Coordinates of C-alpha atoms in Angstrom, one line a residue:
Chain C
X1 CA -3.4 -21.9 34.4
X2 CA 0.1 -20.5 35.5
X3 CA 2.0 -18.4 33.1
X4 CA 3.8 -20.2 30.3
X5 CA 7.3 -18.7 31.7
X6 CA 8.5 -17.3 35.0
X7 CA 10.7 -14.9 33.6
X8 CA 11.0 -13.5 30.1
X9 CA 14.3 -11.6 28.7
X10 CA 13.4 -9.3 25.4
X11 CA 16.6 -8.2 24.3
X12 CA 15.7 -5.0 21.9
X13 CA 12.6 -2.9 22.9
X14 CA 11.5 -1.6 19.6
X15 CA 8.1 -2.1 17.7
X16 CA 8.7 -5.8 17.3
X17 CA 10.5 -6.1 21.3
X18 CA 8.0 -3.7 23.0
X19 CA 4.7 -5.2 21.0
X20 CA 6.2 -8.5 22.3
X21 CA 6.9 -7.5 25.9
X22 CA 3.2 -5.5 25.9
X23 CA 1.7 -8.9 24.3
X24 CA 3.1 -11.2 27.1
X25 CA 2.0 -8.8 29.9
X26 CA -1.7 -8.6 28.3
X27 CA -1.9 -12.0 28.2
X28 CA -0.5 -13.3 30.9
X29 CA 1.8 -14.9 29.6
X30 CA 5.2 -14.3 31.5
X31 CA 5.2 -13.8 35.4
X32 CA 7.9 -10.9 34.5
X33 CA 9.6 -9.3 32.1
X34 CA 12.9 -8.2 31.8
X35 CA 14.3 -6.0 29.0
X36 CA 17.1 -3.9 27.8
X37 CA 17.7 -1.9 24.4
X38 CA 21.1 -0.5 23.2
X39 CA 19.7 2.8 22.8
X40 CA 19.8 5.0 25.5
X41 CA 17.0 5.8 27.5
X42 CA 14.6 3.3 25.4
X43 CA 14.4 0.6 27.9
X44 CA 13.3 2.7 30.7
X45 CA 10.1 4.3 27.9
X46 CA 9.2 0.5 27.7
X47 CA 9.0 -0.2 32.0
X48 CA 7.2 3.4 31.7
X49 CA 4.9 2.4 29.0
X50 CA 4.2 -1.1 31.1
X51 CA 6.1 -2.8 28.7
X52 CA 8.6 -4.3 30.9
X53 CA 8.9 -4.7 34.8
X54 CA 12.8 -5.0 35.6
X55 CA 15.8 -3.1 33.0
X56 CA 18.9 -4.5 33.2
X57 CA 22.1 -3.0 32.4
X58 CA 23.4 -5.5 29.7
X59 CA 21.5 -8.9 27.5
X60 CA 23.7 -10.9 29.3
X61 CA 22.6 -9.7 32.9
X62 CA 18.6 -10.0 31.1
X63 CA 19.0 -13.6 30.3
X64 CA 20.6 -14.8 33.7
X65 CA 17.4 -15.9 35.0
X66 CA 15.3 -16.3 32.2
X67 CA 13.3 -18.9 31.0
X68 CA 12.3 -17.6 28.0
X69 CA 14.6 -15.3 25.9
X70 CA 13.7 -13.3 22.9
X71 CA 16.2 -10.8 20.6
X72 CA 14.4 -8.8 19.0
X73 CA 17.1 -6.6 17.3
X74 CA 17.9 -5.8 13.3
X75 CA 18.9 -9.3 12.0
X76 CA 22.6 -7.6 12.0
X77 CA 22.8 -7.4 15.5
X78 CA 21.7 -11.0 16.4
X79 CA 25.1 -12.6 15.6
X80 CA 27.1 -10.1 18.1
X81 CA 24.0 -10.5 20.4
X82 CA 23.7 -14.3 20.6
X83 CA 27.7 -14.3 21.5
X84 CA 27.2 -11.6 24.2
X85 CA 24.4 -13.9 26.0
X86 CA 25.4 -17.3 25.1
X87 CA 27.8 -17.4 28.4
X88 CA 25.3 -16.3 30.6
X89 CA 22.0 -18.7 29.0
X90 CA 20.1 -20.7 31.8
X91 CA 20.2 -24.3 31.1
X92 CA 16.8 -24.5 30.6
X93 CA 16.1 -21.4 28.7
X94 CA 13.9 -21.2 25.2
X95 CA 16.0 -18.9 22.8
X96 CA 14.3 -17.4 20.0
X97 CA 14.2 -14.0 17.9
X98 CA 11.8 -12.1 16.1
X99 CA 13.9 -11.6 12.7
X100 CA 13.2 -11.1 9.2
X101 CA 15.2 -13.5 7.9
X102 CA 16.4 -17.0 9.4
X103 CA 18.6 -18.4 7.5
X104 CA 22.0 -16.6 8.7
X105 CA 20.4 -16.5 12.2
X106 CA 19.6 -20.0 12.9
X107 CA 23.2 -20.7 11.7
X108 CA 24.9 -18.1 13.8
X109 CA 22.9 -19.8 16.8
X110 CA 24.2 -23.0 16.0
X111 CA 27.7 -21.9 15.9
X112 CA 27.5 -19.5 19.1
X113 CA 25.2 -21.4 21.9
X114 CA 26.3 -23.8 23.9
X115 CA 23.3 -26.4 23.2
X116 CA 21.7 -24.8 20.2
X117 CA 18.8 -27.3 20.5
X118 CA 16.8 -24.8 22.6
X119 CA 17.3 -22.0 19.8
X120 CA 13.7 -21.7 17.7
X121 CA 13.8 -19.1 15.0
X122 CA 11.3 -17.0 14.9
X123 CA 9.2 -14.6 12.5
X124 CA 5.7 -12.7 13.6
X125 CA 4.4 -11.6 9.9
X126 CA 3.2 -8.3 11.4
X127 CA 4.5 -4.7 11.5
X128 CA 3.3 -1.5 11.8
X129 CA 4.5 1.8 9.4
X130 CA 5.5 3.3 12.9
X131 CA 8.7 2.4 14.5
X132 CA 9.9 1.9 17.9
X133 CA 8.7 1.4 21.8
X134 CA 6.2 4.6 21.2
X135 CA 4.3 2.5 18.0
X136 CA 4.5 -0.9 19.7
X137 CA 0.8 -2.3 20.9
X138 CA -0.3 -5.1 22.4
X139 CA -2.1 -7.0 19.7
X140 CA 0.3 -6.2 17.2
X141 CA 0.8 -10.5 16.9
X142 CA -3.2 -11.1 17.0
X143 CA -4.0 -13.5 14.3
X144 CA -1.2 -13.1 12.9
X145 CA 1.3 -15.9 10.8
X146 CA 4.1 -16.8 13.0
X147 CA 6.6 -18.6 11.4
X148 CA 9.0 -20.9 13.2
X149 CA 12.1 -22.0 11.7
X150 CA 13.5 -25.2 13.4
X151 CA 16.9 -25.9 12.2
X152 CA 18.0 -29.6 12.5
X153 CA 18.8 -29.6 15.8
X154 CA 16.6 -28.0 17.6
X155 CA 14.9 -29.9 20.2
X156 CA 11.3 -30.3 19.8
X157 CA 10.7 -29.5 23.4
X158 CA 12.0 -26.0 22.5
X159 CA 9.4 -26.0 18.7
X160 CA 6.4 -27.0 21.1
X161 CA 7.1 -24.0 23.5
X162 CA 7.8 -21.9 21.1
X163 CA 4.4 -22.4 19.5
X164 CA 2.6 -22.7 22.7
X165 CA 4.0 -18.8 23.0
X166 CA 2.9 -18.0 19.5
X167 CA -0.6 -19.1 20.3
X168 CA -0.6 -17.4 23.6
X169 CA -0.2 -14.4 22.2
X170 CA -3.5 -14.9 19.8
X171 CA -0.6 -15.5 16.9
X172 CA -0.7 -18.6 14.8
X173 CA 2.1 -20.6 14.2
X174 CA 3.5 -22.1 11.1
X175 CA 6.9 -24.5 11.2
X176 CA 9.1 -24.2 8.4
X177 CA 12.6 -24.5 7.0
X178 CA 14.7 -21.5 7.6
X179 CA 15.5 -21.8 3.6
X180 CA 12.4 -21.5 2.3
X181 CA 11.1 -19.2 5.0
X182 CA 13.8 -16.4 3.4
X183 CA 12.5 -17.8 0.0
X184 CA 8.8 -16.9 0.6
X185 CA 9.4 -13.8 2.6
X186 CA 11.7 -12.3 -0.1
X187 CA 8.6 -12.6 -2.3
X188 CA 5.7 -11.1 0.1
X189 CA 7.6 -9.1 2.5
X190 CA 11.3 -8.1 0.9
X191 CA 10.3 -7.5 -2.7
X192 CA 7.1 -5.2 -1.8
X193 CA 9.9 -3.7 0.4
X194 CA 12.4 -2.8 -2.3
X195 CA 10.0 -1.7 -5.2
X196 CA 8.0 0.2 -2.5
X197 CA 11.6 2.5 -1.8
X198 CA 12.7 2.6 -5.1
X199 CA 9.2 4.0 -5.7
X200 CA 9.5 6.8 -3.6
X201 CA 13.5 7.8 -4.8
X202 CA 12.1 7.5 -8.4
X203 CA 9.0 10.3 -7.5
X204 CA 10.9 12.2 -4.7
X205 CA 13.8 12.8 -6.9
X206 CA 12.5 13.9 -9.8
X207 CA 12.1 18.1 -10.6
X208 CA 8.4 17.6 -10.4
X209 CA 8.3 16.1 -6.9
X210 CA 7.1 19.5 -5.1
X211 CA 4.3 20.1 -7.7
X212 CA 3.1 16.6 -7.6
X213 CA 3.2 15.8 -4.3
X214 CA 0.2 17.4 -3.0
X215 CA -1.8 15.5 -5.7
X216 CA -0.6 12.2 -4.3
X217 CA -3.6 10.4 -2.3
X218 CA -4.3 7.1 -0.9
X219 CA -3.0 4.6 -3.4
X220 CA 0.8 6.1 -3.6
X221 CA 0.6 6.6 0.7
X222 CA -0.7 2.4 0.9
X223 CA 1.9 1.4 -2.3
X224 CA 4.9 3.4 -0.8
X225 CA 4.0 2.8 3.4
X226 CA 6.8 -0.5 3.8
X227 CA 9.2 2.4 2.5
X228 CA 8.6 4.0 6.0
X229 CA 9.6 1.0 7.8
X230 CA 13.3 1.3 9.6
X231 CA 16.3 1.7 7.3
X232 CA 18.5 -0.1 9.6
X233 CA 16.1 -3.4 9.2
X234 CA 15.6 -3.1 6.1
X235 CA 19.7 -3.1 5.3
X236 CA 20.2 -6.0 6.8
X237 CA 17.0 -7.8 5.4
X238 CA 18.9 -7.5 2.1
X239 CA 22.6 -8.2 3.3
X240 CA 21.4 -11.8 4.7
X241 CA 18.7 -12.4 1.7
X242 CA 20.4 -10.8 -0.9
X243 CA 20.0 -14.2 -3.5
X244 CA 16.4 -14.9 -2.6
X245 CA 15.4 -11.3 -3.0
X246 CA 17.7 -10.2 -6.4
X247 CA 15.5 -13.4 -8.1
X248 CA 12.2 -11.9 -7.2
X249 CA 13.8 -9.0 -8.3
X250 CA 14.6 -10.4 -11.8
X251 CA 10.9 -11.9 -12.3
X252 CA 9.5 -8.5 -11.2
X253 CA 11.6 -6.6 -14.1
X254 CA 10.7 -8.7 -16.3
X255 CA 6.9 -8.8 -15.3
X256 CA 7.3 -4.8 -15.3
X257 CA 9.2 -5.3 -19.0
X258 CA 5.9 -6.9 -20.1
X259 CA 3.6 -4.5 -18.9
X260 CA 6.0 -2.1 -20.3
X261 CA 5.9 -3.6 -23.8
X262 CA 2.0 -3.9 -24.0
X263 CA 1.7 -0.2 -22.8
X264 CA 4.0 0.6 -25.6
X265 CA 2.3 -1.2 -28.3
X266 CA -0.9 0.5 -27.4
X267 CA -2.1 -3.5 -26.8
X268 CA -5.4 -2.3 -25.0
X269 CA -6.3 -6.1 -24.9
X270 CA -2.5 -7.0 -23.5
X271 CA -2.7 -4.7 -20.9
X272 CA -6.6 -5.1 -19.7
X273 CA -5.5 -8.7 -19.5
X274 CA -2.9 -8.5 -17.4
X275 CA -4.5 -6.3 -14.8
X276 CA -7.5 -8.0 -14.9
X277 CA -5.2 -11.7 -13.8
X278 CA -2.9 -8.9 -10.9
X279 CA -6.7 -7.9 -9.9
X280 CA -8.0 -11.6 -9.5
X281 CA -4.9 -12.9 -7.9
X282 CA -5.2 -10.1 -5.3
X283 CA -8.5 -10.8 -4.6
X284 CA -8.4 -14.2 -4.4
X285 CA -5.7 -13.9 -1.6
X286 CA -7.6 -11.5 0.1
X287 CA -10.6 -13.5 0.2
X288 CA -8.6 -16.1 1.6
X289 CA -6.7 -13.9 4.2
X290 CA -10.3 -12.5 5.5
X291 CA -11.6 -16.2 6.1
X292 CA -8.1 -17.6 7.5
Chain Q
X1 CA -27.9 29.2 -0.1
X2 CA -30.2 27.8 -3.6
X3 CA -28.4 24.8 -4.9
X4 CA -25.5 25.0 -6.8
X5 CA -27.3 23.3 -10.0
X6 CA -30.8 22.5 -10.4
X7 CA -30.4 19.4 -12.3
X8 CA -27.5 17.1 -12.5
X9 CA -27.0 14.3 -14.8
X10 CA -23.9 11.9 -13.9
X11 CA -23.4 9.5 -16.5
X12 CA -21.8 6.2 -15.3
X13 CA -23.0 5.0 -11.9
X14 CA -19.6 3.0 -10.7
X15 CA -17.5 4.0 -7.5
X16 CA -16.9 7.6 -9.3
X17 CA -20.1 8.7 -10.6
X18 CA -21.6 7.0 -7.3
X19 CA -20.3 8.9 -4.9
X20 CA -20.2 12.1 -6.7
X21 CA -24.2 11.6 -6.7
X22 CA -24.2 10.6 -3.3
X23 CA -22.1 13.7 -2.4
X24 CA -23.7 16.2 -4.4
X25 CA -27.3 15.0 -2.5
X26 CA -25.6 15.0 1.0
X27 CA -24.5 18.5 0.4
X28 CA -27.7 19.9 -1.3
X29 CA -25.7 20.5 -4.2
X30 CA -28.2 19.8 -7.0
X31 CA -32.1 19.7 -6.8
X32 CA -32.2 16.9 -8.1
X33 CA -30.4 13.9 -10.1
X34 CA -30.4 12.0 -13.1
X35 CA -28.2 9.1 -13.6
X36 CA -27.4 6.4 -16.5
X37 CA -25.2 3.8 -16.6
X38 CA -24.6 0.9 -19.4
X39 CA -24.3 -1.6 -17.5
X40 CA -27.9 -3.4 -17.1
X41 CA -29.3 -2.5 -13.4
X42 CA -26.6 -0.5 -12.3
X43 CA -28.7 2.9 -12.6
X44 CA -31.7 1.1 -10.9
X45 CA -29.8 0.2 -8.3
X46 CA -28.4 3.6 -7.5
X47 CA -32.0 4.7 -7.4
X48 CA -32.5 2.2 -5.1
X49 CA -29.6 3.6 -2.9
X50 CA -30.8 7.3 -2.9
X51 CA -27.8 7.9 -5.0
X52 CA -30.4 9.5 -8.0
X53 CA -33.8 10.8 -8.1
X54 CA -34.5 9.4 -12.1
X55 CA -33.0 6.6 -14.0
X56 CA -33.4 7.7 -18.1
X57 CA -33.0 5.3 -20.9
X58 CA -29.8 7.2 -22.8
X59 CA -27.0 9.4 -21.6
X60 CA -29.0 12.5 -24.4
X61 CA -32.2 11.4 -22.1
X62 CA -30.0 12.6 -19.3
X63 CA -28.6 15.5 -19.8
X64 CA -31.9 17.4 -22.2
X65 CA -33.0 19.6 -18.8
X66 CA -29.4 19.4 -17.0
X67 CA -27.4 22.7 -15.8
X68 CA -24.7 20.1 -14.6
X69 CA -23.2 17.0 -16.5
X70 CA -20.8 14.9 -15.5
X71 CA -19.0 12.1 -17.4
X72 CA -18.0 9.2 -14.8
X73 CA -17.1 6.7 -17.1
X74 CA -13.7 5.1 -18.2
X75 CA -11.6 7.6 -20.0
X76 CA -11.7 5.4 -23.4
X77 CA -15.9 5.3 -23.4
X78 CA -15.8 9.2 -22.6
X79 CA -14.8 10.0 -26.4
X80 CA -18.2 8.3 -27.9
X81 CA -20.1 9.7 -24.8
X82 CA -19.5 13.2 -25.5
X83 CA -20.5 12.8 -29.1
X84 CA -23.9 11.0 -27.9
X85 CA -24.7 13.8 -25.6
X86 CA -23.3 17.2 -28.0
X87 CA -26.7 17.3 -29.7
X88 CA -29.0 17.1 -26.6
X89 CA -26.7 19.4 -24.2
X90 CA -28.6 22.7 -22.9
X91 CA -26.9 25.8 -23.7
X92 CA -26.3 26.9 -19.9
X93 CA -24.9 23.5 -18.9
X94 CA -21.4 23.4 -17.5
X95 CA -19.6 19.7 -18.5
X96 CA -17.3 17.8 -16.7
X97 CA -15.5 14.7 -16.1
X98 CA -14.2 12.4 -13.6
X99 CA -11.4 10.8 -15.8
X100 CA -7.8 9.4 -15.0
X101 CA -6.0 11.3 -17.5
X102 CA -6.9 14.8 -19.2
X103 CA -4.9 15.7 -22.3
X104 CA -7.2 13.1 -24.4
X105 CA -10.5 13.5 -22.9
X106 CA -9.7 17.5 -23.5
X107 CA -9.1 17.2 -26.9
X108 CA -12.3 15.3 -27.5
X109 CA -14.3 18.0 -25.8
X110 CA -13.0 20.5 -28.1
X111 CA -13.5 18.7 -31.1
X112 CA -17.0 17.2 -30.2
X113 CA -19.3 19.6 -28.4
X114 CA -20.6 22.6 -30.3
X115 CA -19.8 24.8 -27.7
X116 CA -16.0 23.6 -26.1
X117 CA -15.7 26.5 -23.7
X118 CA -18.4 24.9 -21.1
X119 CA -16.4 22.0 -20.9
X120 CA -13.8 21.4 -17.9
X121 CA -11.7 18.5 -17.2
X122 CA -12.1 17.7 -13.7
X123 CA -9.9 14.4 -11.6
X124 CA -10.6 14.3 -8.1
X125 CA -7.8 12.1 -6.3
X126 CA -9.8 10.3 -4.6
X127 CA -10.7 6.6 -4.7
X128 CA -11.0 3.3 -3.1
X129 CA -10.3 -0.4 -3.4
X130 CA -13.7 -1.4 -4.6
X131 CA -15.9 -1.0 -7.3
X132 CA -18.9 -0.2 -8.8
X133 CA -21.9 1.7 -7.2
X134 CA -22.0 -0.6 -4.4
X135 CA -18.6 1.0 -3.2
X136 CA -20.0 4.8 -3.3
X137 CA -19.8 6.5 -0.4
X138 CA -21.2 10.4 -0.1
X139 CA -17.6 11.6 1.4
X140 CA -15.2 10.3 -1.6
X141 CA -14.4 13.5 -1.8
X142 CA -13.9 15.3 1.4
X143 CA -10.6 16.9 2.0
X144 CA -9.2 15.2 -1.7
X145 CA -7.6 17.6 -4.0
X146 CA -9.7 17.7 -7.3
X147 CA -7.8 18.9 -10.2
X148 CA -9.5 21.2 -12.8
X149 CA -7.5 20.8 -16.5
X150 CA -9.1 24.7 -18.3
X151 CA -8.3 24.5 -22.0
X152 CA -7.1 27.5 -23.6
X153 CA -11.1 27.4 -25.1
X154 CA -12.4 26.9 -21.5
X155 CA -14.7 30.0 -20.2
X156 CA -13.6 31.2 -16.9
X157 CA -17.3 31.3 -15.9
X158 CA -17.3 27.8 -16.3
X159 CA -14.3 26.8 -14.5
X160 CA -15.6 29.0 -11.5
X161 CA -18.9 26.8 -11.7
X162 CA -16.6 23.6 -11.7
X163 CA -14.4 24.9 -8.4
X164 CA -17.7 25.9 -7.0
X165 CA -18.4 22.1 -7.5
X166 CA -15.1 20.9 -6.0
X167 CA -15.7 23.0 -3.1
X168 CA -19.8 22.4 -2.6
X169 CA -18.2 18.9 -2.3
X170 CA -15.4 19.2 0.8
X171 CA -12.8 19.0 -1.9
X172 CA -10.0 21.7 -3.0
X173 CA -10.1 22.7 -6.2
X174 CA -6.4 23.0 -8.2
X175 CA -7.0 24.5 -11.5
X176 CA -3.7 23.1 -13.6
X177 CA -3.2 22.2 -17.1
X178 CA -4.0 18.9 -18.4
X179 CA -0.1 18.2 -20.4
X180 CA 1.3 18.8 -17.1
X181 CA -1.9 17.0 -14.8
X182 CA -1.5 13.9 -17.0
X183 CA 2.8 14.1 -16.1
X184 CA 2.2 14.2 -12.6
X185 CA -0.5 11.8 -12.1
X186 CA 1.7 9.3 -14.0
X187 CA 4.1 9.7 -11.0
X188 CA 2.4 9.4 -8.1
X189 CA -0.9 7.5 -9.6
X190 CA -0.4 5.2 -12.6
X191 CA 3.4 4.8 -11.9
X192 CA 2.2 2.6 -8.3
X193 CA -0.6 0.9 -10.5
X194 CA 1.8 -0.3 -12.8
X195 CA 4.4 -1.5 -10.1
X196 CA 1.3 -2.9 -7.8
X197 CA 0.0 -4.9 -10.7
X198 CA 3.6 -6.1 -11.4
X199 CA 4.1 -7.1 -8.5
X200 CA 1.2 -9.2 -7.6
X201 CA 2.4 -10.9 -11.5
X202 CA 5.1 -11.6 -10.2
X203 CA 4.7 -13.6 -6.6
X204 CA 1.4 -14.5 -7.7
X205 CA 2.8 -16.2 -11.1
X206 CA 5.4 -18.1 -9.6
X207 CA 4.9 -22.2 -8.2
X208 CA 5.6 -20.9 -4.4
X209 CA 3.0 -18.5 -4.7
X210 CA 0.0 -21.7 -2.8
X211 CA 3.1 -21.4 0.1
X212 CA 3.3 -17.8 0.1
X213 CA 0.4 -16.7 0.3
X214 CA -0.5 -17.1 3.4
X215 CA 2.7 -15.5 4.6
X216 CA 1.5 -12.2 3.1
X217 CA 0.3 -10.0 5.2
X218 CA -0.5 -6.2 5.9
X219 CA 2.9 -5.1 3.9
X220 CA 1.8 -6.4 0.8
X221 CA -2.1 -5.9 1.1
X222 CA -1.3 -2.4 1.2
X223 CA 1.8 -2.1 -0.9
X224 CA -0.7 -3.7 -4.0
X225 CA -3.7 -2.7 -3.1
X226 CA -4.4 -0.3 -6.3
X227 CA -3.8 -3.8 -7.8
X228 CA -7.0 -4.4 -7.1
X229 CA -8.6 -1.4 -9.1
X230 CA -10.9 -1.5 -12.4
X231 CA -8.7 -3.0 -15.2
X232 CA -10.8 -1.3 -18.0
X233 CA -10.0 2.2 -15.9
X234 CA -6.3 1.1 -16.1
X235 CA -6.2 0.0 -19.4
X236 CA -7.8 3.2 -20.6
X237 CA -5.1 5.3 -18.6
X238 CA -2.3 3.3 -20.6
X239 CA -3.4 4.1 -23.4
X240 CA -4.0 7.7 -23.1
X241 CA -1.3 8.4 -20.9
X242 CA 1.0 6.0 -22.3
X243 CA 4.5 8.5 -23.2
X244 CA 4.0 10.0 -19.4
X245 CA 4.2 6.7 -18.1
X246 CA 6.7 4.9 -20.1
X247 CA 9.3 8.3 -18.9
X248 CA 8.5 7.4 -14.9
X249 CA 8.5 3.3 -15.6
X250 CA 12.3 4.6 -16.9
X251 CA 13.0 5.6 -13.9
X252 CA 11.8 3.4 -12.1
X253 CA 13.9 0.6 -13.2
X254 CA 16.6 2.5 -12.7
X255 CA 16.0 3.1 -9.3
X256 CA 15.2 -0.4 -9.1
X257 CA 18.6 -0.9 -10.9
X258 CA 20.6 0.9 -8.2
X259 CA 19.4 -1.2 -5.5
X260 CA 19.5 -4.1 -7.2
X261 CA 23.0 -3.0 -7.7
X262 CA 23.9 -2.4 -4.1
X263 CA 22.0 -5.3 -3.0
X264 CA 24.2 -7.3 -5.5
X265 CA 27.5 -5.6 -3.8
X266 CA 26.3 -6.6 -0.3
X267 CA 26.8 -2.7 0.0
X268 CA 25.7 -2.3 3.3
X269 CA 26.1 1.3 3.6
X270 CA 24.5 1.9 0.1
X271 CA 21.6 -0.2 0.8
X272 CA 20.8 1.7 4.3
X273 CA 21.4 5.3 2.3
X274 CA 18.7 4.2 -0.1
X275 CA 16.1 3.2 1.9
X276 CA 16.7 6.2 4.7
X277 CA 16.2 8.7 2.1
X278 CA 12.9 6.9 0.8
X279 CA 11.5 7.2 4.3
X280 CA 12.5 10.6 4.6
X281 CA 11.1 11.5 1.7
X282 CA 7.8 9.7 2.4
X283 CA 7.6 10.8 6.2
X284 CA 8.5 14.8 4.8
X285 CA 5.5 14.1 2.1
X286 CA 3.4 12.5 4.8
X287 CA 3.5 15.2 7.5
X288 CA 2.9 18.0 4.7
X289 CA -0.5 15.7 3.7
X290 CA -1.6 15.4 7.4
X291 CA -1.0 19.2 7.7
X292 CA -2.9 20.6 4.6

């Protein structure tokens, strides 16, 4: 079977850009790759690491003769991004991004390309604690969710490729509205986010912090690791989510007010209850996720 | 070297007591080990795994010839546990525990056994996802910091026959007292078990949650897994701990409260301030864990 594309363009080589450039490699899935980041020196780690084949001097020079073209940048940088490349686009070109959220992006691509119908937001639900071209891998996307966020227009020549590249790279995809994508994500992926870094300031900045420290193990490194993700990313998660994510936020207060209330009351039955429903609702999803 | 004790009894046979007895045969730390556990089958079955050598019918059964006991139950059954075994206890044994929180399970030991100053609160911070003796494993405890709470009563012969324990075991003892071990494991322990729990509530409450789900991915497996602990074990901690933890849920909400706030504001340089000094915090306390 010949590659799905001749020549893919990954603008942006960090974890998320460099796993993807890696991925297409392993798989076979791009005859080459071309790549470039905006920090200096990062795009030729990636063509040392194998990442890429070809750096280019600019996204616009990247994308000239690529069939496939992937940003993979903070969600900030994507609107300033798709208006650098958008002269420079081959007509036949798949456009899509590896973003947190979709909803701002899959409107700034309608307003900046010239046939938006080719754009395909995009969203691997992976990520590592490391960031990066040093922490990307390979099989960062394997059997992984990947969602895909066609906006109205989008032609569904671009969706199927898009998928067909998802599922090339061991990933599975899942087509939904770039609404309720931001919706859902802000609940499993933003939220966890935010409550994991205010967390940490509420520990680290305490008096006590260098005395209890060392007596912090496993459960506060897994409940605080998302707090080691970038801040930049993370910034921009929450400028372009900011409704979706400060009503999770609300229902977690108020599900923390409750806890709160039982624990003050001494309620041993109100508060075995309610860890014994968080322990169950866990587990049920994680019986799932090990089948799926 | 002889052993360290010739006869251990560990009373309660879940992930705790399981893996102490497992650790205390790999190391050839006792000659030999007694084991009880109310929960029908449980003791049989740690038999059956070469956790203990003899099954008895009563916790008094257990500890009549033993130079080492150690109370690996839920801190809320270790008050009546101590007042079952006071009358059958050997003068020469030393008496420890393996409970969440110390200042309680202290002050029962000097009210209940005739002679308080063999007794020494012991938390090793150590644990795992799972449950029950099934989930034991002989290493728990290698490399964990395993806190030792003295009492003013405690005999400093005892306490060295406890670090000698923590030690026989891979761990490192830290001899501290059990006010201040119960205010800093509130931070960095039941503070995160509180916010996991919460937070599984909340997504796991709400009418997307059947959507969701499968969205969720390594970020929030790991950011609630201590969700997924023994509710009994966290309802006890509530209710012994309960002033320590109400002080860090304060401040947690108000740390929540300040993103929330920035968030709100669309503050972008706020919200990227925030979450780079979480991850600074967290990588500093990160690289001094992998060090020590």
């Amino acid at each position: 079977m010949p590659p799905l594309f001749r020549r893919a363009a990954i603008l942006g080589l960090g974890l998320m850009g460099g796993s993807l450039a890696l991925a297409l490699r392993a798989h076979g899935a791009a005859e080459s790759v071309a790549g470039c980041d905006a920090l200096a020196g990062r795009a030729e780690r990636a063509r040392e690491r194998g990442a890429i084949d070809v750096t280019t001097a600019s996204p616009a020079e990247a994308v000239r003769e690529a069939d496939l073209v992937v940003l993979a940048v903070p969600v900030g940088a994507t609107c300033d991004l798709l208006a650098a490349i958008a002269p420079a686009l081959a007509p036949h070109a798949l456009v899509t991004d590896l973003g947190s959220t979709k909803r701002a992006v899959c409107a700034w691509a309608e307003a900046l390309l010239p046939d938006p119908g080719r754009f395909v937001g995009g969203h691997p639900m992976a990520g590592r604690e490391q960031s990066g071209i040093e922490a990307a891998v390979a099989d960062l996307f394997a059997g992984a969710i990947w969602c895909l966020t066609p906006a109205a227009t989008t032609d569904p020549a671009a969706l199927g490729r898009a998928e067909a590249l998802a599922r090339a790279l061991g990933a599975r995809p899942l087509v939904l509205d770039p609404d309720r994508h931001d919706t859902l994500v802000a609940a499993i992926s933003h939220l966890p986010m935010v409550a994991a870094a205010a967390l940490v300031e509420t520990v680290a900045a305490d008096p006590a912090w260098p005395e209890a420290a060392p007596l912090a193990a496993g459960g506060f490194r897994d409940t605080t690791r998302v707090a080691s993700g970038s801040p930049a990313m993370a910034r921009d998660i929450c400028l372009t989510n900011g409704p979706a994510i400060l009503a999770w936020l609300d229902a977690y207060q108020e599900a923390l007010n409750r806890l709160r209330a039982a624990i003050a009351a001494g309620d041993a039955e109100a508060i075995e209850r309610m860890f014994a429903q968080s322990r169950e609702a866990r587990d049920t999803w994680l019986h799932a996720q090990d089948k799926g």
